[in-house]
PDB file of C-alpha atoms and ligand atoms in Angstrom:
ATOM      1  CA  MET J   1      -6.901 -14.246   7.039  1.00  0.00           C
ATOM      2  CA  ALA J   2      -6.318 -16.809   4.339  1.00  0.00           C
ATOM      3  CA  LYS J   3      -4.044 -19.545   4.396  1.00  0.00           C
ATOM      4  CA  ASN J   4      -2.411 -20.034   1.130  1.00  0.00           C
ATOM      5  CA  LYS J   5       0.005 -22.677   0.288  1.00  0.00           C
ATOM      6  CA  VAL J   6       2.018 -19.805  -1.144  1.00  0.00           C
ATOM      7  CA  ARG J   7       2.487 -16.514   0.648  1.00  0.00           C
ATOM      8  CA  ARG J   8       0.556 -13.688  -0.652  1.00  0.00           C
ATOM      9  CA  VAL J   9       1.231 -10.404   0.529  1.00  0.00           C
ATOM     10  CA  LEU J  10      -0.886  -7.267  -0.031  1.00  0.00           C
ATOM     11  CA  LEU J  11       1.889  -4.188  -0.098  1.00  0.00           C
ATOM     12  CA  LYS J  12       0.799  -0.656   0.501  1.00  0.00           C
ATOM     13  CA  LEU J  13       3.138   2.085  -0.705  1.00  0.00           C
ATOM     14  CA  SER J  14       2.064   5.562   0.092  1.00  0.00           C
ATOM     15  CA  GLY J  15       2.454   8.330  -2.590  1.00  0.00           C
ATOM     16  CA  GLU J  16       5.165   9.867  -0.062  1.00  0.00           C
ATOM     17  CA  SER J  17       7.387   6.859  -0.300  1.00  0.00           C
ATOM     18  CA  ILE J  18       7.110   6.764  -4.133  1.00  0.00           C
ATOM     19  CA  GLY J  19       8.330  10.923  -4.164  1.00  0.00           C
ATOM     20  CA  ASN J  20      10.576  10.151  -1.531  1.00  0.00           C
ATOM     21  CA  GLY J  21       8.853  13.053   0.414  1.00  0.00           C
ATOM     22  CA  LYS J  22       8.553  15.568  -2.247  1.00  0.00           C
ATOM     23  CA  VAL J  23       6.012  16.156  -5.186  1.00  0.00           C
ATOM     24  CA  GLY J  24       6.449  14.140  -7.868  1.00  0.00           C
ATOM     25  CA  ILE J  25       8.208  10.489  -8.538  1.00  0.00           C
ATOM     26  CA  ASP J  26      11.971   9.777  -7.282  1.00  0.00           C
ATOM     27  CA  THR J  27      12.922   7.727  -9.880  1.00  0.00           C
ATOM     28  CA  LYS J  28      16.095   6.265  -7.349  1.00  0.00           C
ATOM     29  CA  THR J  29      13.638   5.264  -4.703  1.00  0.00           C
ATOM     30  CA  VAL J  30      11.042   3.773  -6.996  1.00  0.00           C
ATOM     31  CA  LYS J  31      14.169   1.812  -8.893  1.00  0.00           C
ATOM     32  CA  ARG J  32      15.270   0.655  -5.197  1.00  0.00           C
ATOM     33  CA  ILE J  33      11.402  -0.637  -4.226  1.00  0.00           C
ATOM     34  CA  ALA J  34      11.394  -2.556  -7.818  1.00  0.00           C
ATOM     35  CA  HIS J  35      14.406  -4.166  -7.084  1.00  0.00           C
ATOM     36  CA  GLU J  36      13.503  -5.219  -3.862  1.00  0.00           C
ATOM     37  CA  ILE J  37      10.035  -6.359  -4.835  1.00  0.00           C
ATOM     38  CA  LYS J  38      11.588  -8.661  -7.784  1.00  0.00           C
ATOM     39  CA  VAL J  39      13.909 -10.373  -4.908  1.00  0.00           C
ATOM     40  CA  ALA J  40      10.978 -11.571  -3.148  1.00  0.00           C
ATOM     41  CA  HIS J  41       8.836 -12.227  -6.367  1.00  0.00           C
ATOM     42  CA  ASP J  42      11.850 -14.572  -7.456  1.00  0.00           C
ATOM     43  CA  SER J  43      11.367 -16.180  -4.114  1.00  0.00           C
ATOM     44  CA  GLY J  44       7.833 -17.285  -5.094  1.00  0.00           C
ATOM     45  CA  ILE J  45       6.081 -14.837  -2.937  1.00  0.00           C
ATOM     46  CA  GLU J  46       2.613 -13.523  -4.822  1.00  0.00           C
ATOM     47  CA  ILE J  47       2.472  -9.869  -4.513  1.00  0.00           C
ATOM     48  CA  ALA J  48      -0.061  -7.355  -5.083  1.00  0.00           C
ATOM     49  CA  ILE J  49       0.451  -3.856  -4.811  1.00  0.00           C
ATOM     50  CA  VAL J  50      -1.902  -0.520  -3.693  1.00  0.00           C
ATOM     51  CA  ILE J  51      -0.152   2.393  -4.368  1.00  0.00           C
ATOM     52  CA  GLY J  52      -1.037   6.090  -2.946  1.00  0.00           C
ATOM     53  CA  GLY J  53      -1.011   9.393  -4.679  1.00  0.00           C
ATOM     54  CA  GLY J  54       0.095  11.915  -1.900  1.00  0.00           C
ATOM     55  CA  ASN J  55       2.964  12.932  -3.992  1.00  0.00           C
ATOM     56  CA  PHE J  56       0.876  14.489  -6.216  1.00  0.00           C
ATOM     57  CA  PHE J  57      -2.920  15.334  -4.656  1.00  0.00           C
ATOM     58  CA  ARG J  58      -5.116  14.768  -1.737  1.00  0.00           C
ATOM     59  CA  GLY J  59      -8.541  16.014  -2.099  1.00  0.00           C
ATOM     60  CA  GLU J  60      -8.855  17.045   1.506  1.00  0.00           C
ATOM     61  CA  GLU J  61      -5.624  19.531   1.034  1.00  0.00           C
ATOM     62  CA  LEU J  62      -7.137  20.803  -2.591  1.00  0.00           C
ATOM     63  CA  PHE J  63     -10.414  21.271  -0.829  1.00  0.00           C
ATOM     64  CA  HIS J  64      -8.782  23.785   1.796  1.00  0.00           C
ATOM     65  CA  ALA J  65      -7.303  25.266  -1.137  1.00  0.00           C
ATOM     66  CA  GLY J  66     -10.550  26.084  -2.927  1.00  0.00           C
ATOM     67  CA  ILE J  67     -11.258  23.086  -4.814  1.00  0.00           C
ATOM     68  CA  ASP J  68     -14.621  21.159  -4.727  1.00  0.00           C
ATOM     69  CA  ARG J  69     -13.548  17.772  -2.149  1.00  0.00           C
ATOM     70  CA  SER J  70     -15.228  15.207  -4.849  1.00  0.00           C
ATOM     71  CA  ARG J  71     -12.872  16.513  -7.966  1.00  0.00           C
ATOM     72  CA  GLY J  72      -9.783  16.794  -5.739  1.00  0.00           C
ATOM     73  CA  ASP J  73     -10.250  13.367  -4.571  1.00  0.00           C
ATOM     74  CA  TYR J  74     -10.513  12.235  -8.367  1.00  0.00           C
ATOM     75  CA  MET J  75      -7.308  14.436  -8.925  1.00  0.00           C
ATOM     76  CA  GLY J  76      -5.763  12.490  -6.339  1.00  0.00           C
ATOM     77  CA  MET J  77      -7.368   9.160  -7.653  1.00  0.00           C
ATOM     78  CA  LEU J  78      -5.488  10.058 -11.050  1.00  0.00           C
ATOM     79  CA  GLY J  79      -2.108  10.850  -9.279  1.00  0.00           C
ATOM     80  CA  THR J  80      -2.087   7.077  -7.744  1.00  0.00           C
ATOM     81  CA  VAL J  81      -2.178   5.802 -11.299  1.00  0.00           C
ATOM     82  CA  ILE J  82       1.166   7.904 -12.477  1.00  0.00           C
ATOM     83  CA  ASN J  83       2.839   5.931  -9.498  1.00  0.00           C
ATOM     84  CA  CYS J  84       1.247   2.788 -10.769  1.00  0.00           C
ATOM     85  CA  ILE J  85       2.635   3.070 -14.142  1.00  0.00           C
ATOM     86  CA  ALA J  86       6.429   4.383 -12.682  1.00  0.00           C
ATOM     87  CA  LEU J  87       6.600   1.261 -10.685  1.00  0.00           C
ATOM     88  CA  GLN J  88       5.075  -1.106 -13.178  1.00  0.00           C
ATOM     89  CA  ASP J  89       7.782   0.155 -15.574  1.00  0.00           C
ATOM     90  CA  PHE J  90      10.562  -0.424 -13.279  1.00  0.00           C
ATOM     91  CA  LEU J  91       9.397  -3.916 -12.396  1.00  0.00           C
ATOM     92  CA  GLU J  92       9.340  -4.861 -16.078  1.00  0.00           C
ATOM     93  CA  GLN J  93      12.620  -3.311 -16.449  1.00  0.00           C
ATOM     94  CA  ASN J  94      13.551  -6.048 -13.995  1.00  0.00           C
ATOM     95  CA  SER J  95      11.775  -8.960 -15.748  1.00  0.00           C
ATOM     96  CA  VAL J  96       9.068  -9.062 -13.458  1.00  0.00           C
ATOM     97  CA  CYS J  97       5.807  -9.757 -15.395  1.00  0.00           C
ATOM     98  CA  THR J  98       2.770  -7.371 -14.316  1.00  0.00           C
ATOM     99  CA  ARG J  99      -0.361  -6.012 -14.522  1.00  0.00           C
ATOM    100  CA  VAL J 100      -2.216  -2.525 -13.504  1.00  0.00           C
ATOM    101  CA  GLN J 101      -5.867  -2.635 -12.559  1.00  0.00           C
ATOM    102  CA  THR J 102      -7.534   0.456 -11.745  1.00  0.00           C
ATOM    103  CA  ALA J 103     -10.947   1.351 -10.159  1.00  0.00           C
ATOM    104  CA  ILE J 104     -11.369   3.964 -12.855  1.00  0.00           C
ATOM    105  CA  GLN J 105     -11.609   2.879 -16.316  1.00  0.00           C
ATOM    106  CA  MET J 106      -8.347   3.821 -18.684  1.00  0.00           C
ATOM    107  CA  GLY J 107      -8.295   1.084 -21.502  1.00  0.00           C
ATOM    108  CA  GLN J 108      -5.180   2.607 -23.008  1.00  0.00           C
ATOM    109  CA  ILE J 109      -2.871   2.040 -19.767  1.00  0.00           C
ATOM    110  CA  ALA J 110      -4.618  -0.258 -17.372  1.00  0.00           C
ATOM    111  CA  GLU J 111      -7.245  -3.057 -17.187  1.00  0.00           C
ATOM    112  CA  PRO J 112     -10.155  -2.344 -14.980  1.00  0.00           C
ATOM    113  CA  TYR J 113     -10.483  -3.964 -11.478  1.00  0.00           C
ATOM    114  CA  ILE J 114     -11.651  -7.461 -11.906  1.00  0.00           C
ATOM    115  CA  PRO J 115     -10.763  -9.218  -8.772  1.00  0.00           C
ATOM    116  CA  GLN J 116     -11.335 -12.677 -10.361  1.00  0.00           C
ATOM    117  CA  LYS J 117      -8.570 -11.860 -13.257  1.00  0.00           C
ATOM    118  CA  ALA J 118      -6.603  -9.972 -10.749  1.00  0.00           C
ATOM    119  CA  VAL J 119      -6.123 -13.569  -8.604  1.00  0.00           C
ATOM    120  CA  ARG J 120      -5.396 -15.533 -12.021  1.00  0.00           C
ATOM    121  CA  HIS J 121      -2.425 -12.955 -12.891  1.00  0.00           C
ATOM    122  CA  ILE J 122      -1.154 -13.526  -9.147  1.00  0.00           C
ATOM    123  CA  GLU J 123      -1.223 -17.048  -9.769  1.00  0.00           C
ATOM    124  CA  LYS J 124       0.483 -17.179 -13.181  1.00  0.00           C
ATOM    125  CA  GLY J 125       3.093 -15.610 -11.176  1.00  0.00           C
ATOM    126  CA  ARG J 126       2.458 -11.710 -12.071  1.00  0.00           C
ATOM    127  CA  VAL J 127       2.570  -8.934  -9.750  1.00  0.00           C
ATOM    128  CA  VAL J 128      -0.829  -7.018  -9.839  1.00  0.00           C
ATOM    129  CA  ILE J 129      -0.421  -3.301  -9.116  1.00  0.00           C
ATOM    130  CA  PHE J 130      -3.946  -1.571  -8.197  1.00  0.00           C
ATOM    131  CA  GLY J 131      -4.500   2.255  -8.850  1.00  0.00           C
ATOM    132  CA  ALA J 132      -6.943   4.734  -8.650  1.00  0.00           C
ATOM    133  CA  GLY J 133      -8.164   3.764  -4.894  1.00  0.00           C
ATOM    134  CA  ALA J 134     -11.379   2.549  -4.752  1.00  0.00           C
ATOM    135  CA  GLY J 135     -12.585   4.946  -7.573  1.00  0.00           C
ATOM    136  CA  LEU J 136     -14.915   6.868  -4.909  1.00  0.00           C
ATOM    137  CA  PRO J 137     -14.334  10.245  -3.085  1.00  0.00           C
ATOM    138  CA  TYR J 138     -13.806  10.307   0.480  1.00  0.00           C
ATOM    139  CA  PHE J 139     -11.794   7.181   0.279  1.00  0.00           C
ATOM    140  CA  SER J 140      -8.423   6.564   1.039  1.00  0.00           C
ATOM    141  CA  THR J 141      -5.986   3.988  -0.355  1.00  0.00           C
ATOM    142  CA  ASP J 142      -5.360   2.675   3.068  1.00  0.00           C
ATOM    143  CA  THR J 143      -8.867   1.610   3.137  1.00  0.00           C
ATOM    144  CA  VAL J 144      -8.498   0.384  -0.309  1.00  0.00           C
ATOM    145  CA  SER J 145      -5.170  -2.019   0.815  1.00  0.00           C
ATOM    146  CA  ILE J 146      -7.217  -3.462   3.347  1.00  0.00           C
ATOM    147  CA  GLN J 147     -10.217  -4.152   0.864  1.00  0.00           C
ATOM    148  CA  ARG J 148      -8.169  -5.490  -1.563  1.00  0.00           C
ATOM    149  CA  SER J 149      -6.086  -8.119   0.489  1.00  0.00           C
ATOM    150  CA  LEU J 150      -9.222  -9.255   1.798  1.00  0.00           C
ATOM    151  CA  GLU J 151     -10.644  -9.739  -1.732  1.00  0.00           C
ATOM    152  CA  LEU J 152      -7.440 -11.673  -2.976  1.00  0.00           C
ATOM    153  CA  HIS J 153      -7.577 -13.617  -0.053  1.00  0.00           C
ATOM    154  CA  CYS J 154      -3.938 -12.028   0.986  1.00  0.00           C
ATOM    155  CA  ASP J 155      -1.925 -13.832   4.077  1.00  0.00           C
ATOM    156  CA  GLU J 156      -0.762 -10.144   5.051  1.00  0.00           C
ATOM    157  CA  VAL J 157      -0.803  -6.490   4.360  1.00  0.00           C
ATOM    158  CA  ILE J 158       2.425  -4.717   4.637  1.00  0.00           C
ATOM    159  CA  MET J 159       2.755  -1.136   4.616  1.00  0.00           C
ATOM    160  CA  GLY J 160       6.247   1.018   4.422  1.00  0.00           C
ATOM    161  CA  LYS J 161       6.476   4.014   5.886  1.00  0.00           C
ATOM    162  CA  ASN J 162       8.773   6.954   5.061  1.00  0.00           C
ATOM    163  CA  GLY J 163      11.058   8.079   7.984  1.00  0.00           C
ATOM    164  CA  VAL J 164      10.190   5.885  10.862  1.00  0.00           C
ATOM    165  CA  ASP J 165      10.345   1.981  11.354  1.00  0.00           C
ATOM    166  CA  GLY J 166       7.164   1.183  12.606  1.00  0.00           C
ATOM    167  CA  VAL J 167       4.213   2.654  15.181  1.00  0.00           C
ATOM    168  CA  TYR J 168       5.324   4.678  17.831  1.00  0.00           C
ATOM    169  CA  SER J 169       3.349   6.337  20.770  1.00  0.00           C
ATOM    170  CA  ALA J 170       4.266   9.712  19.271  1.00  0.00           C
ATOM    171  CA  ASP J 171       6.178  11.130  16.671  1.00  0.00           C
ATOM    172  CA  PRO J 172       9.786  10.129  17.446  1.00  0.00           C
ATOM    173  CA  LYS J 173      11.225  12.754  15.714  1.00  0.00           C
ATOM    174  CA  ALA J 174       9.381  15.304  17.911  1.00  0.00           C
ATOM    175  CA  ASP J 175       9.339  13.311  20.823  1.00  0.00           C
ATOM    176  CA  GLN J 176      12.295  11.813  22.983  1.00  0.00           C
ATOM    177  CA  ASN J 177       9.874   9.752  25.017  1.00  0.00           C
ATOM    178  CA  ALA J 178       7.843   8.161  21.988  1.00  0.00           C
ATOM    179  CA  LYS J 179       7.617   4.600  22.699  1.00  0.00           C
ATOM    180  CA  PHE J 180       8.074   1.739  19.827  1.00  0.00           C
ATOM    181  CA  PHE J 181       5.186  -1.089  19.510  1.00  0.00           C
ATOM    182  CA  SER J 182       6.694  -4.110  18.237  1.00  0.00           C
ATOM    183  CA  VAL J 183       3.102  -5.525  18.387  1.00  0.00           C
ATOM    184  CA  LEU J 184      -0.025  -3.490  18.790  1.00  0.00           C
ATOM    185  CA  THR J 185      -3.861  -4.312  18.507  1.00  0.00           C
ATOM    186  CA  TYR J 186      -6.364  -2.566  16.336  1.00  0.00           C
ATOM    187  CA  GLN J 187      -8.283  -1.647  19.391  1.00  0.00           C
ATOM    188  CA  GLU J 188      -5.159  -0.023  20.941  1.00  0.00           C
ATOM    189  CA  ALA J 189      -4.216   1.842  17.619  1.00  0.00           C
ATOM    190  CA  LEU J 190      -7.960   3.242  17.281  1.00  0.00           C
ATOM    191  CA  VAL J 191      -8.490   4.266  21.079  1.00  0.00           C
ATOM    192  CA  ASP J 192      -5.343   6.334  21.266  1.00  0.00           C
ATOM    193  CA  ASP J 193      -5.525   7.425  17.657  1.00  0.00           C
ATOM    194  CA  LEU J 194      -2.095   6.169  16.769  1.00  0.00           C
ATOM    195  CA  LYS J 195      -0.797   7.066  13.285  1.00  0.00           C
ATOM    196  CA  VAL J 196      -0.979   3.860  11.405  1.00  0.00           C
ATOM    197  CA  MET J 197      -3.596   4.513   9.054  1.00  0.00           C
ATOM    198  CA  ASP J 198      -7.196   6.241   9.045  1.00  0.00           C
ATOM    199  CA  ALA J 199      -9.832   4.985  10.887  1.00  0.00           C
ATOM    200  CA  SER J 200     -11.918   3.608   8.357  1.00  0.00           C
ATOM    201  CA  ALA J 201      -8.997   1.332   7.518  1.00  0.00           C
ATOM    202  CA  LEU J 202      -8.335   0.431  10.655  1.00  0.00           C
ATOM    203  CA  SER J 203     -12.023  -0.453  11.548  1.00  0.00           C
ATOM    204  CA  LEU J 204     -11.891  -2.188   8.244  1.00  0.00           C
ATOM    205  CA  ALA J 205      -9.233  -4.430   8.953  1.00  0.00           C
ATOM    206  CA  ARG J 206     -10.017  -4.861  12.873  1.00  0.00           C
ATOM    207  CA  ASP J 207     -13.380  -6.164  11.690  1.00  0.00           C
ATOM    208  CA  ASN J 208     -12.192  -8.702   9.303  1.00  0.00           C
ATOM    209  CA  ASP J 209      -9.003  -9.639  11.318  1.00  0.00           C
ATOM    210  CA  VAL J 210      -6.457  -8.549   8.907  1.00  0.00           C
ATOM    211  CA  THR J 211      -2.672  -9.101   9.670  1.00  0.00           C
ATOM    212  CA  LEU J 212      -1.064  -5.853   9.110  1.00  0.00           C
ATOM    213  CA  ARG J 213       3.062  -5.109   9.374  1.00  0.00           C
ATOM    214  CA  VAL J 214       4.078  -1.447   9.440  1.00  0.00           C
ATOM    215  CA  PHE J 215       7.854  -1.017   8.296  1.00  0.00           C
ATOM    216  CA  GLY J 216      10.700   1.481   7.412  1.00  0.00           C
ATOM    217  CA  LEU J 217      10.748   1.982   3.885  1.00  0.00           C
ATOM    218  CA  ASN J 218      13.669   4.021   3.830  1.00  0.00           C
ATOM    219  CA  VAL J 219      16.267   1.277   4.803  1.00  0.00           C
ATOM    220  CA  GLU J 220      17.246  -0.720   2.118  1.00  0.00           C
ATOM    221  CA  GLY J 221      16.331  -4.401   2.293  1.00  0.00           C
ATOM    222  CA  ASN J 222      13.186  -3.625   4.012  1.00  0.00           C
ATOM    223  CA  VAL J 223      10.868  -4.137   1.326  1.00  0.00           C
ATOM    224  CA  ALA J 224      12.108  -7.552   0.396  1.00  0.00           C
ATOM    225  CA  LYS J 225      12.374  -8.660   4.169  1.00  0.00           C
ATOM    226  CA  ALA J 226       8.827  -7.391   4.729  1.00  0.00           C
ATOM    227  CA  LEU J 227       7.514  -9.305   1.585  1.00  0.00           C
ATOM    228  CA  LEU J 228       9.495 -12.478   2.772  1.00  0.00           C
ATOM    229  CA  GLY J 229       7.966 -12.239   5.823  1.00  0.00           C
ATOM    230  CA  GLU J 230      10.694 -10.966   8.218  1.00  0.00           C
ATOM    231  CA  ASP J 231      10.012  -9.879  11.883  1.00  0.00           C
ATOM    232  CA  ILE J 232      10.539  -6.383  11.264  1.00  0.00           C
ATOM    233  CA  GLY J 233       8.685  -3.452  12.482  1.00  0.00           C
ATOM    234  CA  THR J 234       5.401  -3.343  14.090  1.00  0.00           C
ATOM    235  CA  ILE J 235       2.878  -5.991  13.775  1.00  0.00           C
ATOM    236  CA  VAL J 236      -0.794  -4.658  14.008  1.00  0.00           C
ATOM    237  CA  SER J 237      -3.421  -7.603  14.500  1.00  0.00           C
ATOM    238  CA  ASN J 238      -6.462  -8.131  16.758  1.00  0.00           C
ATOM    239  CA  SER J 239      -4.439 -10.614  19.424  1.00  0.00           C
TER     240      SER J 239
HETATM  241  N1  UDP S 301      -8.639   8.882  -3.422  1.00  0.00           N
HETATM  242  C1  UDP S 301      -9.737   8.679  -3.141  1.00  0.00           C
HETATM  243  N2  UDP S 301     -10.455   7.566  -3.250  1.00  0.00           N
HETATM  244  C2  UDP S 301      -9.613   6.749  -3.032  1.00  0.00           C
HETATM  245  C3  UDP S 301      -8.472   6.699  -2.974  1.00  0.00           C
HETATM  246  C4  UDP S 301      -7.626   7.833  -2.812  1.00  0.00           C
HETATM  247  O1  UDP S 301     -10.590  10.128  -3.167  1.00  0.00           O
HETATM  248  O2  UDP S 301     -10.500   5.664  -2.760  1.00  0.00           O
HETATM  249  C5  UDP S 301      -7.835  10.326  -3.332  1.00  0.00           C
HETATM  250  C6  UDP S 301      -8.007  11.111  -1.934  1.00  0.00           C
HETATM  251  O3  UDP S 301      -8.198  12.567  -2.054  1.00  0.00           O
HETATM  252  C7  UDP S 301      -6.408  11.125  -1.422  1.00  0.00           C
HETATM  253  C8  UDP S 301      -5.777  11.049  -2.554  1.00  0.00           C
HETATM  254  O4  UDP S 301      -6.640  10.573  -3.583  1.00  0.00           O
HETATM  255  O5  UDP S 301      -6.035  12.047  -0.348  1.00  0.00           O
HETATM  256  C9  UDP S 301      -4.471   9.794  -2.402  1.00  0.00           C
HETATM  257  O6  UDP S 301      -4.431   9.236  -1.948  1.00  0.00           O
HETATM  258  P1  UDP S 301      -4.151   8.629  -0.559  1.00  0.00           P
HETATM  259  O7  UDP S 301      -4.142  10.134   0.415  1.00  0.00           O
HETATM  260  O8  UDP S 301      -4.642   7.534   0.173  1.00  0.00           O
HETATM  261  O9  UDP S 301      -2.647   8.347  -0.629  1.00  0.00           O
HETATM  262  P2  UDP S 301      -1.210   8.278   0.500  1.00  0.00           P
HETATM  263  O10 UDP S 301      -1.721   8.811   1.635  1.00  0.00           O
HETATM  264  O11 UDP S 301      -0.901   6.881   0.442  1.00  0.00           O
HETATM  265  O12 UDP S 301      -0.066   8.946  -0.665  1.00  0.00           O
END
């Protein structure tokens, strides 16, 4: 991945983390995450964020409930924007300057996604938050987080997970023998179908040599630690 003078990180937050496992926004959790982002930002880390929308809608689930898949996906993408605005507000309350850029244009609340402008914002010390995924049905925000990290020349992607502290061979809550991985290759994750990200995101990361850290989001301080580059959770790479 890119080697910048200043560490530049893409933080992926799932909708589940924003809602703390429930439908809607858990303001206490978003407030805490915003505070931790500020801590890392104050240390000079350059930060871009992609937020998911699973706390509102997932197109696939809506499809099974009888809604056209593409429309359901657009509903999912709109949910991500609500999450972006919530995080933006708590960051601004912490005196962190932010911009939201969306892949679907909505001029009153966000800029359109313009990669060069996003880089300029980051260089000026602003945190850029990306919403509405790729603007395309059948994609996921995991894939978008890898794509944005590549286009913005980030050094690392960090992905906060709810309820686990990294990647395991099986669900550690259901299987006592689940093995924790401190390091993992994309190939292993793909072949063993480990629950890191969806396969398209994993392939894109593998093919472009992205370094990914998966960490537990529920532990206080972990977002700041992961942003600052501390060795927590699981590192996924090609080596
Ligand atoms: N989505 C989409 N295209 C994208 C990104 C997201 O269609 O580029 C839709 C899709 O329906 C997805 C939902 O938005 O299920 C929420 O995104 P995602 O599932 O990635 O959120 P997360 O699991 O991270 O909360």
